[in-house]
JSON list of C-alpha atoms in Angstrom, two decimals:
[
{"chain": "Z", "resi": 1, "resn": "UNK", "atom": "CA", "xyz": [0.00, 0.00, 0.00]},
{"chain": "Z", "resi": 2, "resn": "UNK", "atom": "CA", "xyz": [0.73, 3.66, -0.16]},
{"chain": "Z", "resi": 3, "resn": "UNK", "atom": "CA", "xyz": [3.19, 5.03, 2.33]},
{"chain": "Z", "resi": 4, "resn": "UNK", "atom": "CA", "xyz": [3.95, 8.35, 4.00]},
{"chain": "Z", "resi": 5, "resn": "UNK", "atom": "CA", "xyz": [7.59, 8.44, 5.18]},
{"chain": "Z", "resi": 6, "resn": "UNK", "atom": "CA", "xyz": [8.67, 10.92, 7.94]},
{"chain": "Z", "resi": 7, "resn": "UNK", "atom": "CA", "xyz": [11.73, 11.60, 9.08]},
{"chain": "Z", "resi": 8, "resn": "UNK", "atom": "CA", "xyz": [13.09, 12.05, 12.10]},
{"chain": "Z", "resi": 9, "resn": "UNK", "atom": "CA", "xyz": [11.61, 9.99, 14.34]},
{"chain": "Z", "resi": 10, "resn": "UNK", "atom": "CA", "xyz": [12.92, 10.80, 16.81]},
{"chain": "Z", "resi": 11, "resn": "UNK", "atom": "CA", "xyz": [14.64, 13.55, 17.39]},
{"chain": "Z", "resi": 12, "resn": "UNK", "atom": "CA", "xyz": [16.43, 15.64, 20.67]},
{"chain": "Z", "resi": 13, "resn": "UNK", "atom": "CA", "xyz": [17.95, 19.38, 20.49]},
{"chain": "Z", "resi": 14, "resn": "UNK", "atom": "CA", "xyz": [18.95, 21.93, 22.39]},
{"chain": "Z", "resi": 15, "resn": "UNK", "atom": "CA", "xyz": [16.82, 25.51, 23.06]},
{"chain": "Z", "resi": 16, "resn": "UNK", "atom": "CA", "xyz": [16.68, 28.01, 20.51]},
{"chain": "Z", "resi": 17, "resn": "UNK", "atom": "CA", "xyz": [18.04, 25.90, 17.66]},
{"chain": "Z", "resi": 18, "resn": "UNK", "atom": "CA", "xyz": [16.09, 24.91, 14.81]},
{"chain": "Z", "resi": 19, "resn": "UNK", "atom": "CA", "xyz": [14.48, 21.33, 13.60]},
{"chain": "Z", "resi": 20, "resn": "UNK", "atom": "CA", "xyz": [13.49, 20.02, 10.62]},
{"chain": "Z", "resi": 21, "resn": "UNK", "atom": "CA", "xyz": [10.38, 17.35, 10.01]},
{"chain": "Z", "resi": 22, "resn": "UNK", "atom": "CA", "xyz": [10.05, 15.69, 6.36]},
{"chain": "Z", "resi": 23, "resn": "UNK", "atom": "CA", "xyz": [7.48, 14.01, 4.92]},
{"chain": "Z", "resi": 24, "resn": "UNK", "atom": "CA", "xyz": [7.53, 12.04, 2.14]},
{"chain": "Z", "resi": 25, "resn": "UNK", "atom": "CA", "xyz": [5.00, 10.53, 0.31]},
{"chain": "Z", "resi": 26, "resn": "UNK", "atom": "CA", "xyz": [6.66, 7.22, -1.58]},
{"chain": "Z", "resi": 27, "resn": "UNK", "atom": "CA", "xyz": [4.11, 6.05, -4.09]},
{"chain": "Z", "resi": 28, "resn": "UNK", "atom": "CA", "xyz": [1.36, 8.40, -4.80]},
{"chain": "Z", "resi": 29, "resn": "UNK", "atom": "CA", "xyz": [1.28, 12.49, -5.53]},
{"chain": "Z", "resi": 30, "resn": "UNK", "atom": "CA", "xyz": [-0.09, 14.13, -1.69]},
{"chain": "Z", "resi": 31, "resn": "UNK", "atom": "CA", "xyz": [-2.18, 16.99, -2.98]},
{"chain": "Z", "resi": 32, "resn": "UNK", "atom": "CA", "xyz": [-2.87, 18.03, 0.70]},
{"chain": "Z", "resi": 33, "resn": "UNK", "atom": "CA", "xyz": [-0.47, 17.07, 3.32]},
{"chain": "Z", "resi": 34, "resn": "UNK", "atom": "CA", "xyz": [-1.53, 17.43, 7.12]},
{"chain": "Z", "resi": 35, "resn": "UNK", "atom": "CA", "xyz": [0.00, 18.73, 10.51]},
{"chain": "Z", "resi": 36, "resn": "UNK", "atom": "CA", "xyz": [-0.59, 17.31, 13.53]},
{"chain": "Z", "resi": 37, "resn": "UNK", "atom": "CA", "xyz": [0.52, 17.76, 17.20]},
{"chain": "Z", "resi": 38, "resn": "UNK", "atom": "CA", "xyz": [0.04, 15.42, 19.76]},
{"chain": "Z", "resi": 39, "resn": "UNK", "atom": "CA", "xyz": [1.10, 16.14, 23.67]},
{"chain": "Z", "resi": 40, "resn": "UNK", "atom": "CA", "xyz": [0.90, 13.44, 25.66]},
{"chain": "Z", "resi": 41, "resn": "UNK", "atom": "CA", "xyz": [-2.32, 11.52, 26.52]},
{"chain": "Z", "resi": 42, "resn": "UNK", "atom": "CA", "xyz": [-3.83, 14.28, 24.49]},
{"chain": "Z", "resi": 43, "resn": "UNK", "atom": "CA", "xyz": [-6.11, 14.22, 20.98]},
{"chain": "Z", "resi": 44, "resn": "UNK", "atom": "CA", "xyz": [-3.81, 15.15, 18.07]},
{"chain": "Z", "resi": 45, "resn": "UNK", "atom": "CA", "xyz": [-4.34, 18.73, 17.21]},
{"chain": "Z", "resi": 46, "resn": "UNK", "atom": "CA", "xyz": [-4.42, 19.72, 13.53]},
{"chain": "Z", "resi": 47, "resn": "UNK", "atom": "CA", "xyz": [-1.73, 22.39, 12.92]},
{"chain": "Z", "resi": 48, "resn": "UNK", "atom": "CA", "xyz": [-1.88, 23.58, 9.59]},
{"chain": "Z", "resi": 49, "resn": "UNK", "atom": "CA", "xyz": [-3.07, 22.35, 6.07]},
{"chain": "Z", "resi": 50, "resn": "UNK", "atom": "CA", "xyz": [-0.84, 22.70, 2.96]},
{"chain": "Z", "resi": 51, "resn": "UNK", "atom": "CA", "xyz": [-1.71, 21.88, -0.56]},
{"chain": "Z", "resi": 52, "resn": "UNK", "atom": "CA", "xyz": [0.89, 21.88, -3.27]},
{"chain": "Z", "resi": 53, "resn": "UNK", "atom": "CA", "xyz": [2.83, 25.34, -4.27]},
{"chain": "Z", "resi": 54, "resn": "UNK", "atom": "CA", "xyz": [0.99, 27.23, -1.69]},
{"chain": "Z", "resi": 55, "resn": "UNK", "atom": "CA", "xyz": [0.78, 28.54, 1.46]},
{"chain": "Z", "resi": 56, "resn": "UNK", "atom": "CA", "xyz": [-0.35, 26.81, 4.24]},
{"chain": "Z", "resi": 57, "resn": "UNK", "atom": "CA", "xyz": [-3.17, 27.29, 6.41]},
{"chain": "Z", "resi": 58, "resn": "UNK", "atom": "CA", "xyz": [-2.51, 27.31, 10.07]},
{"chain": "Z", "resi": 59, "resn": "UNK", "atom": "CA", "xyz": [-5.43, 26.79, 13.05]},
{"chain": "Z", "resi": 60, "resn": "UNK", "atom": "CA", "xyz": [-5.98, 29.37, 15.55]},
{"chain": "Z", "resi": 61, "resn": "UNK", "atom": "CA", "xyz": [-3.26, 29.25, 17.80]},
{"chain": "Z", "resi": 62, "resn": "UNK", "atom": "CA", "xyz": [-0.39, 28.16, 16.13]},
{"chain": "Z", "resi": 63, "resn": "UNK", "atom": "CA", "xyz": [2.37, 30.49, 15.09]},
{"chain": "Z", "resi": 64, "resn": "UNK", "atom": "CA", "xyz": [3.16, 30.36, 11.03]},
{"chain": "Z", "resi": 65, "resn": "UNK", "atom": "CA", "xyz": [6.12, 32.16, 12.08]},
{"chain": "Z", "resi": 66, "resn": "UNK", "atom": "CA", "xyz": [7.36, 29.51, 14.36]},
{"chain": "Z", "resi": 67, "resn": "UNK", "atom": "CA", "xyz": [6.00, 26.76, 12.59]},
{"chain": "Z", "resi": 68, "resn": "UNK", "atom": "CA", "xyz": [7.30, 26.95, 8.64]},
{"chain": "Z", "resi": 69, "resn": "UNK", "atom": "CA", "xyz": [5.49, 24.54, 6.65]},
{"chain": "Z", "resi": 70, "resn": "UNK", "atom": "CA", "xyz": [6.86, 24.32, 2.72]},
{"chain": "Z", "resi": 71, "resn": "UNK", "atom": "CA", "xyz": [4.93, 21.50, 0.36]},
{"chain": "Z", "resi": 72, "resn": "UNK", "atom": "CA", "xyz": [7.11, 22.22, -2.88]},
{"chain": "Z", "resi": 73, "resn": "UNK", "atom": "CA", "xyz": [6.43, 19.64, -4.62]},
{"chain": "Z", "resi": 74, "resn": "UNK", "atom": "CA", "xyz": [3.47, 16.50, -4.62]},
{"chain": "Z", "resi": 75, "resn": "UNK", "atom": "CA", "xyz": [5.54, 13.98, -2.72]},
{"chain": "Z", "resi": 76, "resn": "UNK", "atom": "CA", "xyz": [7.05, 16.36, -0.21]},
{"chain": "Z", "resi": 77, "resn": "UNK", "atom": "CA", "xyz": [6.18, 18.68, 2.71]},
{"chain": "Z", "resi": 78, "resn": "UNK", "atom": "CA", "xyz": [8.38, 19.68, 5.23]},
{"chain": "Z", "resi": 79, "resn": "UNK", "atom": "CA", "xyz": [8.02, 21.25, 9.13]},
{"chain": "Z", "resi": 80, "resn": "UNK", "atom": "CA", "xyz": [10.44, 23.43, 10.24]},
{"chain": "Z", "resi": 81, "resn": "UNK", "atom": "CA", "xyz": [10.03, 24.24, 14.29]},
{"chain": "Z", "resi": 82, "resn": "UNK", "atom": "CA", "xyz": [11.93, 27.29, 14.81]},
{"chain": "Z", "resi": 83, "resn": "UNK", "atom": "CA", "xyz": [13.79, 28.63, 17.70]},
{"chain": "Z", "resi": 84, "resn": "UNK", "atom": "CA", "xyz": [12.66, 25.41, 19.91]},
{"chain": "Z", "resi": 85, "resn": "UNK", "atom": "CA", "xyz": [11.64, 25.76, 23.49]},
{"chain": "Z", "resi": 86, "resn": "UNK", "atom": "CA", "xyz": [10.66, 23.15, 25.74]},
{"chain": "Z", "resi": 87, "resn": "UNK", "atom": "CA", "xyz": [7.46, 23.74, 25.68]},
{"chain": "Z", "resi": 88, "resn": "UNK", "atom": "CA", "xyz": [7.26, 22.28, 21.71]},
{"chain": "Z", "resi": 89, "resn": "UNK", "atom": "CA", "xyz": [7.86, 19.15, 23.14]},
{"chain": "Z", "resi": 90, "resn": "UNK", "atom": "CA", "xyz": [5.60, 16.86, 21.30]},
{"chain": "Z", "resi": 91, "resn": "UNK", "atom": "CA", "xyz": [4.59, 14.06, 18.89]},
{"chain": "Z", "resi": 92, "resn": "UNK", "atom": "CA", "xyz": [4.29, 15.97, 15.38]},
{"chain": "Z", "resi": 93, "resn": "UNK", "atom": "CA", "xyz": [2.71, 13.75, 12.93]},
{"chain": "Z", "resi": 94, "resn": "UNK", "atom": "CA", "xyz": [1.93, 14.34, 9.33]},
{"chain": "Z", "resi": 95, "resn": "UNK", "atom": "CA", "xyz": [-0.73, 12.89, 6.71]},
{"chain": "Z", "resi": 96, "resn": "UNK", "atom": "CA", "xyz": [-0.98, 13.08, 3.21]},
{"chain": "Z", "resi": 97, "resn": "UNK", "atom": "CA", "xyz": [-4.15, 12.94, 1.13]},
{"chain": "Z", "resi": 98, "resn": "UNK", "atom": "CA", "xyz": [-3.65, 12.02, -2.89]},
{"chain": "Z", "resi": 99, "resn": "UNK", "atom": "CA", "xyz": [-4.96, 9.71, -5.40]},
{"chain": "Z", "resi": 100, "resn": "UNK", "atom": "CA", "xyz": [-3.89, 5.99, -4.90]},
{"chain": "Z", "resi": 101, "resn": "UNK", "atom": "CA", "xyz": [-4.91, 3.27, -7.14]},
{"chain": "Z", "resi": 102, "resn": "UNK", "atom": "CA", "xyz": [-8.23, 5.72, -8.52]},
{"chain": "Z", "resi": 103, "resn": "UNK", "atom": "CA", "xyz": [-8.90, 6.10, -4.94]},
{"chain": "Z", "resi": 104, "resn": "UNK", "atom": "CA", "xyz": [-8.94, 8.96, -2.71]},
{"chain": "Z", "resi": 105, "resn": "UNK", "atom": "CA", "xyz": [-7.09, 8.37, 0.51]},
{"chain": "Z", "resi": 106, "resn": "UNK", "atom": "CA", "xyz": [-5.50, 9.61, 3.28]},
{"chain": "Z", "resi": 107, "resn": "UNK", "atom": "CA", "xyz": [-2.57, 8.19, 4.97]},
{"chain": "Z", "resi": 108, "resn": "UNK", "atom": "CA", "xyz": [-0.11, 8.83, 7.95]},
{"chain": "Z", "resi": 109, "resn": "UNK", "atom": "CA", "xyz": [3.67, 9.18, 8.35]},
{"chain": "Z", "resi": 110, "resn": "UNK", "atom": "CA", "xyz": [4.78, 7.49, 11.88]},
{"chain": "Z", "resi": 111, "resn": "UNK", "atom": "CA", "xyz": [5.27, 10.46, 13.54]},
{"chain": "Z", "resi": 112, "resn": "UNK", "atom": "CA", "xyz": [8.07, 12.26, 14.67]},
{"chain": "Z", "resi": 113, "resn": "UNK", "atom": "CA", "xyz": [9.19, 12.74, 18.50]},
{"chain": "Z", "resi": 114, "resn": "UNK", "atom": "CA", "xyz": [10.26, 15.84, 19.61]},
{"chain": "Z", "resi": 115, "resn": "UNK", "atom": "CA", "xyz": [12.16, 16.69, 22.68]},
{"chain": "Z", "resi": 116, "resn": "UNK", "atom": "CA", "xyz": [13.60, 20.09, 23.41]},
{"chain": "Z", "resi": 117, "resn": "UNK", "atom": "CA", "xyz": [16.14, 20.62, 26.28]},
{"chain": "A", "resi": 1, "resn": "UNK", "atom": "CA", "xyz": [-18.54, 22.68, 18.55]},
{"chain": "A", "resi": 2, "resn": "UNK", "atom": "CA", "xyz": [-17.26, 19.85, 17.16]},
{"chain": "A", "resi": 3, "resn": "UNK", "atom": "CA", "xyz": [-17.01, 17.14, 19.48]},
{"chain": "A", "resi": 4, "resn": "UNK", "atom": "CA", "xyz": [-16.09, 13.60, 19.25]},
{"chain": "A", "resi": 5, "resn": "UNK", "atom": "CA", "xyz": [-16.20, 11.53, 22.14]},
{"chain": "A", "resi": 6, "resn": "UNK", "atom": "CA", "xyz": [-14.88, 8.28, 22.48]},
{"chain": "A", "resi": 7, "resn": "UNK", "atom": "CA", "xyz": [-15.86, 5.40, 25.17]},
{"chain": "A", "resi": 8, "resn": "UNK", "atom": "CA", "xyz": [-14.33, 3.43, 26.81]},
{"chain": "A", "resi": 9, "resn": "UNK", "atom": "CA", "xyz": [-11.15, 5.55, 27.20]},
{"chain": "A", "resi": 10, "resn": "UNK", "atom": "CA", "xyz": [-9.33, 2.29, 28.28]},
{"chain": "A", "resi": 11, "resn": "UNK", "atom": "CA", "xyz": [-10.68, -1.45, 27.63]},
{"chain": "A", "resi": 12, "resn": "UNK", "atom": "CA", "xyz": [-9.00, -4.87, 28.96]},
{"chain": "A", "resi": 13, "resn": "UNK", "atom": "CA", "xyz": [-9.79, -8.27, 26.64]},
{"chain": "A", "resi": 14, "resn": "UNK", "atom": "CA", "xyz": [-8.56, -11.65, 26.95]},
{"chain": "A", "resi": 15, "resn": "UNK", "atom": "CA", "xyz": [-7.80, -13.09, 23.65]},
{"chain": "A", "resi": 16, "resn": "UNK", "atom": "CA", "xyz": [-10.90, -14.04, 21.52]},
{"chain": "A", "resi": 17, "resn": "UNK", "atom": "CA", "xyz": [-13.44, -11.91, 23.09]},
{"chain": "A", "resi": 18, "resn": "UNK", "atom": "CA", "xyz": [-15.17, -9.37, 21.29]},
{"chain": "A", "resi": 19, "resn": "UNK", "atom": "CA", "xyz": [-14.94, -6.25, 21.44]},
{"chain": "A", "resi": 20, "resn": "UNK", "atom": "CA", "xyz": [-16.92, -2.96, 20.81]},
{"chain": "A", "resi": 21, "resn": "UNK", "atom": "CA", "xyz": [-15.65, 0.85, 21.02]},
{"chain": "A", "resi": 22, "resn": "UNK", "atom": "CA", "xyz": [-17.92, 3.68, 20.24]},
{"chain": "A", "resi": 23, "resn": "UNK", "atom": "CA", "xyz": [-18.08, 7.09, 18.97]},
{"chain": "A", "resi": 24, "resn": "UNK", "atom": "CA", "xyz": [-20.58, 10.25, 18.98]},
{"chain": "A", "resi": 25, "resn": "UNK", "atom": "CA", "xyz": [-20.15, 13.54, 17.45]},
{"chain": "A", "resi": 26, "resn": "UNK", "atom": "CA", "xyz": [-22.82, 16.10, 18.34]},
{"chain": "A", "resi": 27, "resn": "UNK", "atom": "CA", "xyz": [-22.79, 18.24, 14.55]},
{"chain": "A", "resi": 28, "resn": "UNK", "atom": "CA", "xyz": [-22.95, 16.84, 10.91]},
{"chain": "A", "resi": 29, "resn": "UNK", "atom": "CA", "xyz": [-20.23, 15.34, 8.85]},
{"chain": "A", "resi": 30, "resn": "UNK", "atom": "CA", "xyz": [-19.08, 14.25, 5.82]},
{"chain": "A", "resi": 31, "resn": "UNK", "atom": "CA", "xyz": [-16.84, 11.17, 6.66]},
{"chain": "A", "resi": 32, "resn": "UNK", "atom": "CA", "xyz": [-16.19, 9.34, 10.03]},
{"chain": "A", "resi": 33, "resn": "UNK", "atom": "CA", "xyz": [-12.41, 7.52, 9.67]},
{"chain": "A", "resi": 34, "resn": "UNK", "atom": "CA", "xyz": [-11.49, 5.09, 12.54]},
{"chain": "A", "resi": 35, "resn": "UNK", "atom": "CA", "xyz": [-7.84, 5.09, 13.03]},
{"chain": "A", "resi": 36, "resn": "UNK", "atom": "CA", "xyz": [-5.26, 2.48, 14.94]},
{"chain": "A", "resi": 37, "resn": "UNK", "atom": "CA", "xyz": [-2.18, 4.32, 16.53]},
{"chain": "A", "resi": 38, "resn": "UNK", "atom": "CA", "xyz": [0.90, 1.75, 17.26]},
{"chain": "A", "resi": 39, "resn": "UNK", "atom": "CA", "xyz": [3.36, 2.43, 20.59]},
{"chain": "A", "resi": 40, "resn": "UNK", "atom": "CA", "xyz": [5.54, 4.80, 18.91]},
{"chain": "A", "resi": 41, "resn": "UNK", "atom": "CA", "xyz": [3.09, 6.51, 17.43]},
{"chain": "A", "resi": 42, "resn": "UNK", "atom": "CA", "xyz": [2.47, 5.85, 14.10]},
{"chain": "A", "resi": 43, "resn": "UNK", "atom": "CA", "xyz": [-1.28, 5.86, 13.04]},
{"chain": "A", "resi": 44, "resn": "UNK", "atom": "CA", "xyz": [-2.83, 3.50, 10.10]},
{"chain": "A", "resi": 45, "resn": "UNK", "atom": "CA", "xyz": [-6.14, 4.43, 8.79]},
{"chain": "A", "resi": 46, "resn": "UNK", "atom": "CA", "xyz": [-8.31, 1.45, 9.10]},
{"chain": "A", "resi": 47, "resn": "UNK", "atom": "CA", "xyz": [-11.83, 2.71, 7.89]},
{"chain": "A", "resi": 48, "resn": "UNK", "atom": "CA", "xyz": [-13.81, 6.04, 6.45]},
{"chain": "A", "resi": 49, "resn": "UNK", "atom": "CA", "xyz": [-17.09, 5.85, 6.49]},
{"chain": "A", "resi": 50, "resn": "UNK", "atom": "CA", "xyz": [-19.89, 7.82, 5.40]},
{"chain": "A", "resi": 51, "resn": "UNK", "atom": "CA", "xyz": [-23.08, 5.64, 5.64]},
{"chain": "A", "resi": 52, "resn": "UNK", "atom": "CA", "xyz": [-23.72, 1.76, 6.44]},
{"chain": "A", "resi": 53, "resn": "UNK", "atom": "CA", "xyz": [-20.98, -0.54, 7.69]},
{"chain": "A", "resi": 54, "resn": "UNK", "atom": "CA", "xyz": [-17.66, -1.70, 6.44]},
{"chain": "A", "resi": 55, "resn": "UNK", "atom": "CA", "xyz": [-16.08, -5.05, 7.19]},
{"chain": "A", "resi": 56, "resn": "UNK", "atom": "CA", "xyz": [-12.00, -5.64, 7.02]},
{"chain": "A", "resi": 57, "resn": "UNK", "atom": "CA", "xyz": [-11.03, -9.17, 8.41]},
{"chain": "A", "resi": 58, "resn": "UNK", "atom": "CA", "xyz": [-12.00, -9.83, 11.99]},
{"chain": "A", "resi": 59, "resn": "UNK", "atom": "CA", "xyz": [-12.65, -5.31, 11.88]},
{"chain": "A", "resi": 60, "resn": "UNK", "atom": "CA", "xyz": [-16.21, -4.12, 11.50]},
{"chain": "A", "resi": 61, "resn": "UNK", "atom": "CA", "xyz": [-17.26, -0.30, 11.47]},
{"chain": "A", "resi": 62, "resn": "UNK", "atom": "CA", "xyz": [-20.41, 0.67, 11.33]},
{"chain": "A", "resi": 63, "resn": "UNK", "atom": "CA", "xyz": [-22.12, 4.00, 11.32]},
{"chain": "A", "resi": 64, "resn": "UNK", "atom": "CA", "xyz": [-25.45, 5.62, 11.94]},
{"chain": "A", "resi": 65, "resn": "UNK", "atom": "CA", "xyz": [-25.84, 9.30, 10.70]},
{"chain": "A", "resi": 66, "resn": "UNK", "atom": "CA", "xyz": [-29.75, 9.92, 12.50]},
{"chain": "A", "resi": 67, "resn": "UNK", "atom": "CA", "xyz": [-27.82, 9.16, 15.61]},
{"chain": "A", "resi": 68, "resn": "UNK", "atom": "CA", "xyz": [-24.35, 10.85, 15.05]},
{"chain": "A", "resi": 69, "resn": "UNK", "atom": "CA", "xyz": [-22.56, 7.27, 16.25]},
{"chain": "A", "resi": 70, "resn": "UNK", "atom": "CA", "xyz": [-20.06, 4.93, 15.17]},
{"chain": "A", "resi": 71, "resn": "UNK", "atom": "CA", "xyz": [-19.34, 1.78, 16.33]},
{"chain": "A", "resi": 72, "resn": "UNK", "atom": "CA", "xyz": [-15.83, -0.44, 15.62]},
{"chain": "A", "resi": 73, "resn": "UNK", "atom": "CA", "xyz": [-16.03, -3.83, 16.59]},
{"chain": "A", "resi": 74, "resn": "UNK", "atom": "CA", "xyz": [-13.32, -6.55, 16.54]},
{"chain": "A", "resi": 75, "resn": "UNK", "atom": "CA", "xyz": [-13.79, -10.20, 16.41]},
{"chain": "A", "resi": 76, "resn": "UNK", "atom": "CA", "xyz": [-11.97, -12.76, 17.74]},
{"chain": "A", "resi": 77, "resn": "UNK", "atom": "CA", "xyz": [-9.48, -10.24, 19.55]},
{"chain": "A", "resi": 78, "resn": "UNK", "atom": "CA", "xyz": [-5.97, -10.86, 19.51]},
{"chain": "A", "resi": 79, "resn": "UNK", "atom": "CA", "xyz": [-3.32, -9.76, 21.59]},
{"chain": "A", "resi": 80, "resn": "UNK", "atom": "CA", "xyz": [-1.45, -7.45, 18.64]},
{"chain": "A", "resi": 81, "resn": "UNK", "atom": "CA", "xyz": [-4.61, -5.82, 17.96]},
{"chain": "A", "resi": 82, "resn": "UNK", "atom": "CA", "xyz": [-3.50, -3.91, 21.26]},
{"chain": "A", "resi": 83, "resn": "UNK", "atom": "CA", "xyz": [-3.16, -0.36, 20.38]},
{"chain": "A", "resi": 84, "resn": "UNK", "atom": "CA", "xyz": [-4.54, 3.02, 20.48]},
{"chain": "A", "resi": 85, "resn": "UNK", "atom": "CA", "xyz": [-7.98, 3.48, 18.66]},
{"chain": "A", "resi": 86, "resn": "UNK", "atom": "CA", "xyz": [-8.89, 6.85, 17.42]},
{"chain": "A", "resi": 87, "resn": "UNK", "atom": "CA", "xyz": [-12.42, 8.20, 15.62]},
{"chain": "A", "resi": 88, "resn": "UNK", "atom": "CA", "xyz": [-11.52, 11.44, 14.09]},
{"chain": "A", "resi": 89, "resn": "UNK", "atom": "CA", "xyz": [-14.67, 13.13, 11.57]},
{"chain": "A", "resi": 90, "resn": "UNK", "atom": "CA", "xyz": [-14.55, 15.32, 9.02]},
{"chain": "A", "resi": 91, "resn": "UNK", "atom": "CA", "xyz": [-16.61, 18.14, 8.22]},
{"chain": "A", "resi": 92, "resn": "UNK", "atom": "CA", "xyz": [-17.40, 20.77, 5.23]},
{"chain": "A", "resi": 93, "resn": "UNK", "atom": "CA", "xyz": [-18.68, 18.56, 2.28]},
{"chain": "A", "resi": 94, "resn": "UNK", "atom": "CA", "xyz": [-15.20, 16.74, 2.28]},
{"chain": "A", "resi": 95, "resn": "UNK", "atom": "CA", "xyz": [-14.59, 13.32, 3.28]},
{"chain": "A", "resi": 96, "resn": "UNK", "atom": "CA", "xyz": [-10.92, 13.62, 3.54]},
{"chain": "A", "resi": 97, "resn": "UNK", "atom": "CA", "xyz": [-10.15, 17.08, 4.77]},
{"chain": "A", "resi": 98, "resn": "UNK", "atom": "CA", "xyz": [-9.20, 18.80, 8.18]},
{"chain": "A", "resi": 99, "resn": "UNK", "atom": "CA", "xyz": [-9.77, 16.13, 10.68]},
{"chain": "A", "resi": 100, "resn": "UNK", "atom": "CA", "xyz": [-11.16, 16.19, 14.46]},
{"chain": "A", "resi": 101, "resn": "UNK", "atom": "CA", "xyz": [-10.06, 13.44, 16.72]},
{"chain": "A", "resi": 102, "resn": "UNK", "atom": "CA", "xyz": [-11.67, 11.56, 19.43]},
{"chain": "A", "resi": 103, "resn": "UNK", "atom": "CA", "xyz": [-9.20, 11.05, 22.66]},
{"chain": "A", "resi": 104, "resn": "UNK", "atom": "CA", "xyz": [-8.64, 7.30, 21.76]},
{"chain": "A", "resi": 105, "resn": "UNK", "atom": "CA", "xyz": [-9.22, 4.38, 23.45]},
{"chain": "A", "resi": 106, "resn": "UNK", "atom": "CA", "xyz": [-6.12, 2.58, 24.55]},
{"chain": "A", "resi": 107, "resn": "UNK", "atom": "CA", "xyz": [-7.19, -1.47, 24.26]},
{"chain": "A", "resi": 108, "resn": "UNK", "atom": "CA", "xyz": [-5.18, -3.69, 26.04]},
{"chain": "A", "resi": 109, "resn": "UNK", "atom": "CA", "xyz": [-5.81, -7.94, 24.80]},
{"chain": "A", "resi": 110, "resn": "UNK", "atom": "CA", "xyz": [-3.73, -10.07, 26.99]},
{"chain": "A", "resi": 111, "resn": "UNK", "atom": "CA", "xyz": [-3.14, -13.68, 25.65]}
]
């Protein structure tokens, strides 16, 4: 089946510095790719919507300035958490929706940890 | 508001029982999705639904749009069906659009 690959996992770094979430999808063009955040034992959140060559949508709340989404090109969007602080801690997890087999669908990437120190 | 409420938040099985989580959402949709999320977190869609009931091996969904509730059931439960098990809806004349999540149920099967 379709897959949505996202990279880092996991991923640890220090205050103030800057990290980077991909996702990839590997076998189908993502039209809309996803945002989500999920603190523990919490619902995931949506973050922002992105469709292909332009800019993102963000949900109340969330900084577009701290948060830089980029979806260049159908089979990649990218998350850029700027100047980390702690409190951006989280499970960030992306989804994809495109055209597989004739089918709409929507699939996940396996999320990415975030800790900040 | 959108709501979507899950229950039970957390449900024990032993192997081979069945089991049943539900779902309510108090406005109108255009696509219920039932999702399974892994320790580690990833998250495989396992259903969308818009009417009527789907069936997926021993995984049954059904939904009923008078009532604004969903049902998942699984048959013959197995202890790797453990896992977290989300409802999320979708609203605005979309099926596959923004998405609001239940809180999950966390389902435990011990062997």
């Amino acid at each position: 089946g379709a897959v949505v690959s996202q990279h880092p996992s996991r991923v640890i770094c220090k205050s103030g510095t800057s990290v980077k979430i991909e996702c990839r999808s590997l076998d189908f063009q993502a039209t809309t790719m996803f945002w989500y955040r999920q603190f523990p034992k919490q619902s995931l959140m949506l973050m922002a919507t992105s469709n292909e060559g332009s800019k993102a949508t963000y949900e109340q709340g969330v900084e577009k300035d701290k948060f830089l989404i980029n979806h260049a090109s159908l089979t990649l969007s990218t998350l850029t958490v700027t100047s980390a602080h702690p409190e951006d801690s989280s499970f960030y997890i992306c989804s994809a929706r495109g055209q597989h087999r004739g089918n709409e669908k929507l699939f996940f990437g396996s999320g990415t940890q975030l800790s900040v120190l | 508001k959108n709501e979507v409420e899950q229950s039970p938040q957390n449900l024990t099985a032993q192997e081979g029982e069945f089991i049943t989580i539900n779902c309510s959402y108090s406005v109108g949709i255009s696509a219920l999705h039932w999702l399974q999320q892994h320790p580690g977190g990833g998250i495989v869609s396992l259903f969308m639904l818009s009417s009527g009931k789907k069936k997926h091996g021993r995984l049954i969904a059904t939904i009923n749009i008078q009532e604004k509730h969903s049902s998942l059931h699984i048959t013959a439960s197995h202890p790797r069906d453990s896992a977290v098990y989300i409802c999320a809806v979708s609203f605005g004349g979309t099926s596959y659009g923004k998405l609001t999540f239940g809180q999950g149920t966390i389902l435990t099967v011990h062997p």
